[in-house]
PDB file of C-alpha atoms in Angstrom:
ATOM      1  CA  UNK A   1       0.000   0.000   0.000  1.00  0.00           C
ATOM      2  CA  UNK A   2       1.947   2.942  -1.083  1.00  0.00           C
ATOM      3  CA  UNK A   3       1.012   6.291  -0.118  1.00  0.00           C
ATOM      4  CA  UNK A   4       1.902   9.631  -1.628  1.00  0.00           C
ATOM      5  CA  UNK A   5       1.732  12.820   0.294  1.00  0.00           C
ATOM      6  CA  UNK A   6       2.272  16.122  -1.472  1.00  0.00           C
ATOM      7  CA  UNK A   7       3.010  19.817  -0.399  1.00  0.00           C
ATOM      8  CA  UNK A   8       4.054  22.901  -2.613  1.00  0.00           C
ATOM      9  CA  UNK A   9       6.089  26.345  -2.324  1.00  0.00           C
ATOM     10  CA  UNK A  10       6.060  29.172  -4.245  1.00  0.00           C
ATOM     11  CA  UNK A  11       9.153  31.809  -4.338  1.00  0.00           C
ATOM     12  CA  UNK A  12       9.206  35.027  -5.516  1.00  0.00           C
ATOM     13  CA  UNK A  13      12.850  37.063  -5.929  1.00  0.00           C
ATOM     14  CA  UNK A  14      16.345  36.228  -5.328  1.00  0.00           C
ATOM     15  CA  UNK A  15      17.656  34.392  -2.370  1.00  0.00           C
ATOM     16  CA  UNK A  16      18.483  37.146  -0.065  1.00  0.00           C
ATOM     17  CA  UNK A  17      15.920  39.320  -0.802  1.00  0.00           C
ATOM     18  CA  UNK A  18      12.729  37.114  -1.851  1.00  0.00           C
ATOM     19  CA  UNK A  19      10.601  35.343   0.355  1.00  0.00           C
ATOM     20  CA  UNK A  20       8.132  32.160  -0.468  1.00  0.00           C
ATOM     21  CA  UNK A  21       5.113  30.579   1.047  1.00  0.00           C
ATOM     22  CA  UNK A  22       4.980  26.683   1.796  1.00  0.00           C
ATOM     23  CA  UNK A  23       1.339  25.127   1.797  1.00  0.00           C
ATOM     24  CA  UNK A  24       0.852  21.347   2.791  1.00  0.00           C
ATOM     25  CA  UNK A  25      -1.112  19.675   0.913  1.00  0.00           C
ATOM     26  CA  UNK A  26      -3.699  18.653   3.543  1.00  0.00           C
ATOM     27  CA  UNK A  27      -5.009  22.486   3.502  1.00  0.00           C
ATOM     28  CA  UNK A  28      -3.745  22.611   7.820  1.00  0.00           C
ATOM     29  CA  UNK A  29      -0.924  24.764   7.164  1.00  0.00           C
ATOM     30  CA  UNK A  30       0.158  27.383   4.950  1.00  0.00           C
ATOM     31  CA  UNK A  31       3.551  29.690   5.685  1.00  0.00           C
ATOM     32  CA  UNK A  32       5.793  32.275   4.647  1.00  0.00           C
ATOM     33  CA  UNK A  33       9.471  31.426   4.545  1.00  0.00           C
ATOM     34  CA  UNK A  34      12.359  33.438   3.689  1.00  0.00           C
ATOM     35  CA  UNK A  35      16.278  32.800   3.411  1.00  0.00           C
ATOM     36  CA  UNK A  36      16.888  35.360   5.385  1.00  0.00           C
ATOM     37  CA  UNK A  37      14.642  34.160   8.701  1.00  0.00           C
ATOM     38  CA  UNK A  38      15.820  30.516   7.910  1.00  0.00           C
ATOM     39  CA  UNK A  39      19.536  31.345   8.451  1.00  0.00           C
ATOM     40  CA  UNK A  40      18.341  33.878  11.300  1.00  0.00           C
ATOM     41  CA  UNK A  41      19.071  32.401  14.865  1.00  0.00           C
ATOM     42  CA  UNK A  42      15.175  33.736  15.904  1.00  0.00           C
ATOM     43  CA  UNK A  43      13.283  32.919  12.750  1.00  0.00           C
ATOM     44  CA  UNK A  44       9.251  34.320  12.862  1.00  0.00           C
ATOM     45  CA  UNK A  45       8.569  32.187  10.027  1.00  0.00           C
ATOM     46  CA  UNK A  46       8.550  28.566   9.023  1.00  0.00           C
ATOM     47  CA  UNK A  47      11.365  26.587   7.098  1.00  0.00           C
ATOM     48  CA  UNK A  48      11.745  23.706   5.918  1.00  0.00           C
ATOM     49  CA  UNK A  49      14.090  22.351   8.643  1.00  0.00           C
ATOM     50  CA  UNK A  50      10.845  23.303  11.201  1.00  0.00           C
ATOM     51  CA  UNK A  51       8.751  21.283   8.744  1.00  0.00           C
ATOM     52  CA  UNK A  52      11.372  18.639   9.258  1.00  0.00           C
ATOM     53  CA  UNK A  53      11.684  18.310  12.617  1.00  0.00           C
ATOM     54  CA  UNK A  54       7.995  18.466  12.947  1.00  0.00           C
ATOM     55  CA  UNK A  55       7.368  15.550  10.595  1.00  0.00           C
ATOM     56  CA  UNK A  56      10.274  13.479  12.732  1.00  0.00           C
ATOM     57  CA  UNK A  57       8.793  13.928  16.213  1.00  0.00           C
ATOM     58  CA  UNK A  58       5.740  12.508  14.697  1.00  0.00           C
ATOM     59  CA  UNK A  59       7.141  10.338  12.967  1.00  0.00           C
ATOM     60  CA  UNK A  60       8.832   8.518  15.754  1.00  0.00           C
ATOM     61  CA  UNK A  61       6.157   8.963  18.510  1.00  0.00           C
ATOM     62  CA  UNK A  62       3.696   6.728  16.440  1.00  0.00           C
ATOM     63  CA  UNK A  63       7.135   4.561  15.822  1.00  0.00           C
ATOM     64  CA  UNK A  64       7.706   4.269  19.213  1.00  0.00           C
ATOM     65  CA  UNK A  65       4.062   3.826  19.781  1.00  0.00           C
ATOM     66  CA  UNK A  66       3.684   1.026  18.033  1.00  0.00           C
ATOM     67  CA  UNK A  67       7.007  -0.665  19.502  1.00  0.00           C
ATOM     68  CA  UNK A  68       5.085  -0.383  23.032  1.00  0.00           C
ATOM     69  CA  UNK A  69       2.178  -1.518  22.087  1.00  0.00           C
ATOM     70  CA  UNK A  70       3.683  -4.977  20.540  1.00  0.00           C
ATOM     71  CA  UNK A  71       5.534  -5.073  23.644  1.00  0.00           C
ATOM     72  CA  UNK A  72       2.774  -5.160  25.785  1.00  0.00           C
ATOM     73  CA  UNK A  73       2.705  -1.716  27.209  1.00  0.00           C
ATOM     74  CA  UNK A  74       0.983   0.814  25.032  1.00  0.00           C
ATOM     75  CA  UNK A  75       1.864   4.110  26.257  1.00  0.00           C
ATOM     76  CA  UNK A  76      -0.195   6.666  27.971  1.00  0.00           C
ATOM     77  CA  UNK A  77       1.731   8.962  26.269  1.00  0.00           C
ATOM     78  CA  UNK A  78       4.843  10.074  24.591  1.00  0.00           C
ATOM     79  CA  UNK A  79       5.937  13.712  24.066  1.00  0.00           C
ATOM     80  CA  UNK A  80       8.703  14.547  21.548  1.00  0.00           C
ATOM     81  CA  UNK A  81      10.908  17.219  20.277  1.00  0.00           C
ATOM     82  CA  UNK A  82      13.256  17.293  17.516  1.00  0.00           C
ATOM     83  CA  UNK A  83      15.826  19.953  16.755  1.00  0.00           C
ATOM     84  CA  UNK A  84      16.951  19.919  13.121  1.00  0.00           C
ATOM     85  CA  UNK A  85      20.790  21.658  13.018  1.00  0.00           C
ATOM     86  CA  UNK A  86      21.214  23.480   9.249  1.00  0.00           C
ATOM     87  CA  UNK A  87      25.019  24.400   8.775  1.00  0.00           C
ATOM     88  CA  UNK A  88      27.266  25.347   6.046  1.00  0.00           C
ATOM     89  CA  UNK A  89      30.257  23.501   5.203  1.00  0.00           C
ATOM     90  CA  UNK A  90      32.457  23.652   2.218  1.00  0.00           C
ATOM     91  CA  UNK A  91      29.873  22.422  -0.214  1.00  0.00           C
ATOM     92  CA  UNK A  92      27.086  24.808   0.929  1.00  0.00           C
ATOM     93  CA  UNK A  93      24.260  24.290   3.059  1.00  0.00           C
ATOM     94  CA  UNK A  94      23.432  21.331   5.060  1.00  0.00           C
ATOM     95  CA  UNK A  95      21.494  19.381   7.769  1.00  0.00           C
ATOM     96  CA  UNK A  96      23.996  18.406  10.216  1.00  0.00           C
ATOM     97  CA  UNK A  97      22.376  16.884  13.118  1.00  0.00           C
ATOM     98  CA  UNK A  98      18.963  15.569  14.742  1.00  0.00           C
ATOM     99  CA  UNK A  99      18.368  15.545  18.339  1.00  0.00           C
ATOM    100  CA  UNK A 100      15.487  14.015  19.697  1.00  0.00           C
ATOM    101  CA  UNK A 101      14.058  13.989  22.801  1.00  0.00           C
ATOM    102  CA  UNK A 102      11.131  11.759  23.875  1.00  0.00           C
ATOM    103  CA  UNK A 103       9.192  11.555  27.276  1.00  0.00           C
ATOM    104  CA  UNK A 104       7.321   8.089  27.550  1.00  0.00           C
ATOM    105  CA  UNK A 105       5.007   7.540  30.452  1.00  0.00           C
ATOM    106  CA  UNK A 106       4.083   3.654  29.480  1.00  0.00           C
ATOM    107  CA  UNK A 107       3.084   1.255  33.242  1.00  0.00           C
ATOM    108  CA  UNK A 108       5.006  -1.724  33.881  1.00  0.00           C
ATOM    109  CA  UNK A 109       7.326  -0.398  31.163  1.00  0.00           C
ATOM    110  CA  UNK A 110      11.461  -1.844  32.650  1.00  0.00           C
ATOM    111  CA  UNK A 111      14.093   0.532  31.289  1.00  0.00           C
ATOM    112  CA  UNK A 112      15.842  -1.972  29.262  1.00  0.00           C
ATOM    113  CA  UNK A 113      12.682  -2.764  27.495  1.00  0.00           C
ATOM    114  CA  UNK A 114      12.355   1.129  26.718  1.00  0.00           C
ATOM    115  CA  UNK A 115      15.755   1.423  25.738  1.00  0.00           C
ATOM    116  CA  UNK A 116      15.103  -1.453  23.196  1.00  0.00           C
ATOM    117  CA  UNK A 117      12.053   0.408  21.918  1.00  0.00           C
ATOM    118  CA  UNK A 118      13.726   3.617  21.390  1.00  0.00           C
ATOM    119  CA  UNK A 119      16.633   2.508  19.543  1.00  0.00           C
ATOM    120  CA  UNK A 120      14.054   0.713  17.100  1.00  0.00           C
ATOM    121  CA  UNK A 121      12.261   3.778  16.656  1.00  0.00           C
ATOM    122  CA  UNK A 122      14.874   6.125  16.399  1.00  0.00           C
ATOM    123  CA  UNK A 123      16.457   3.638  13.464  1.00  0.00           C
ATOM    124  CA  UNK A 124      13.240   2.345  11.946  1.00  0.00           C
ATOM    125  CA  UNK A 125      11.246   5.433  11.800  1.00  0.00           C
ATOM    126  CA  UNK A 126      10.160   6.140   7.813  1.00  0.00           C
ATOM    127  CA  UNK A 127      11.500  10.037   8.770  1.00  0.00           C
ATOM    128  CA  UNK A 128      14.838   8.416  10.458  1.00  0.00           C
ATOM    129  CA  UNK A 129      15.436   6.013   7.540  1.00  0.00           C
ATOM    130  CA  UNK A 130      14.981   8.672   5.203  1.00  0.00           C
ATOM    131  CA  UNK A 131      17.696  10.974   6.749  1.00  0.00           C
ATOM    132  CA  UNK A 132      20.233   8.547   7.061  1.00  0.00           C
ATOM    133  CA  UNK A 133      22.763  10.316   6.111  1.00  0.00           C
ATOM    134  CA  UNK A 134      22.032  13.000   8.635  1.00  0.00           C
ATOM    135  CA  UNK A 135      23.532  12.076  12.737  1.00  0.00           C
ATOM    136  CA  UNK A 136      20.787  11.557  14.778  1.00  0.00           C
ATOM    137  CA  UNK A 137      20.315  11.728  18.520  1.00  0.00           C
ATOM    138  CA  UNK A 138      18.012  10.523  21.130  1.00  0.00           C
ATOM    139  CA  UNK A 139      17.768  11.275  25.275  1.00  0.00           C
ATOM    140  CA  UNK A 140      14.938   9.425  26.188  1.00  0.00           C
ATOM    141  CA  UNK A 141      12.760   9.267  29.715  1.00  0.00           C
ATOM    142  CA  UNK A 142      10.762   6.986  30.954  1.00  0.00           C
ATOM    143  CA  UNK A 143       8.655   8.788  33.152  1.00  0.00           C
TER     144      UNK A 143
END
């Protein structure tokens, strides 16, 4: 069963100076962008590495989710960030790192079982596999 998921952008201008809007394609969000706020350290607009991180934390909380579940303790709840690093190197602009951060509240959960379970998810996440290239990270409580 393959699925297909689409979004658009539109720019208008140059890089420094033009600025774009990013629509998903369910209709739930639509965003201006700009280079300039997406290389600005407090950015008022979206970019795609927001977009990114946003898909990842949701990504792996159903992940993880599921993990739990077919270990015989489906979680109350799980709660996760993900902070998506752009940096330039000497080839131009690049994603450099992925740190996420997950808080699990699952009963009768051990910790080595939920160690396990995060690992799996953090490797066998769709969004994980598909930035592979990219180092990920993962603190993880079990609270």
């Amino acid at each position: 069963m393959a699925i297909t998921r689409k979004s658009d952008a539109h720019w208008s201008g140059d890089l420094m100076n033009g600025q774009g809007t990013i629509h998903l394609g369910s209709k739930v969000f639509e965003g201006p962008y700009s280079f300039k706020e997406r290389t600005s350290e407090h950015s008022s607009l979206t970019n795609p590495e927001e977009l990114i991180a946003a898909g990842h934390a949701g990504c792996f909380s159903m992940a993880l989710s599921a993990l739990l579940t077919q270990a015989g303790f489906p979680p109350e709840s799980i709660k996760t960030t993900a902070a998506v690093t752009l940096d330039k190197d000497a080839t131009g602009f690049a994603l450099t790192e992925i740190n996420l951060s997950t808080k699990v509240h699952a009963p009768g959960l051990s910790q080595a079982d939920f160690e396990r379970c995060t690992q799996s998810a953090k490797t066998g996440c769709p969004i994980s596999r598909a930035l592979s290239t990219v180092k990920i990270t993962l603190a993880a409580e079990l609270v």
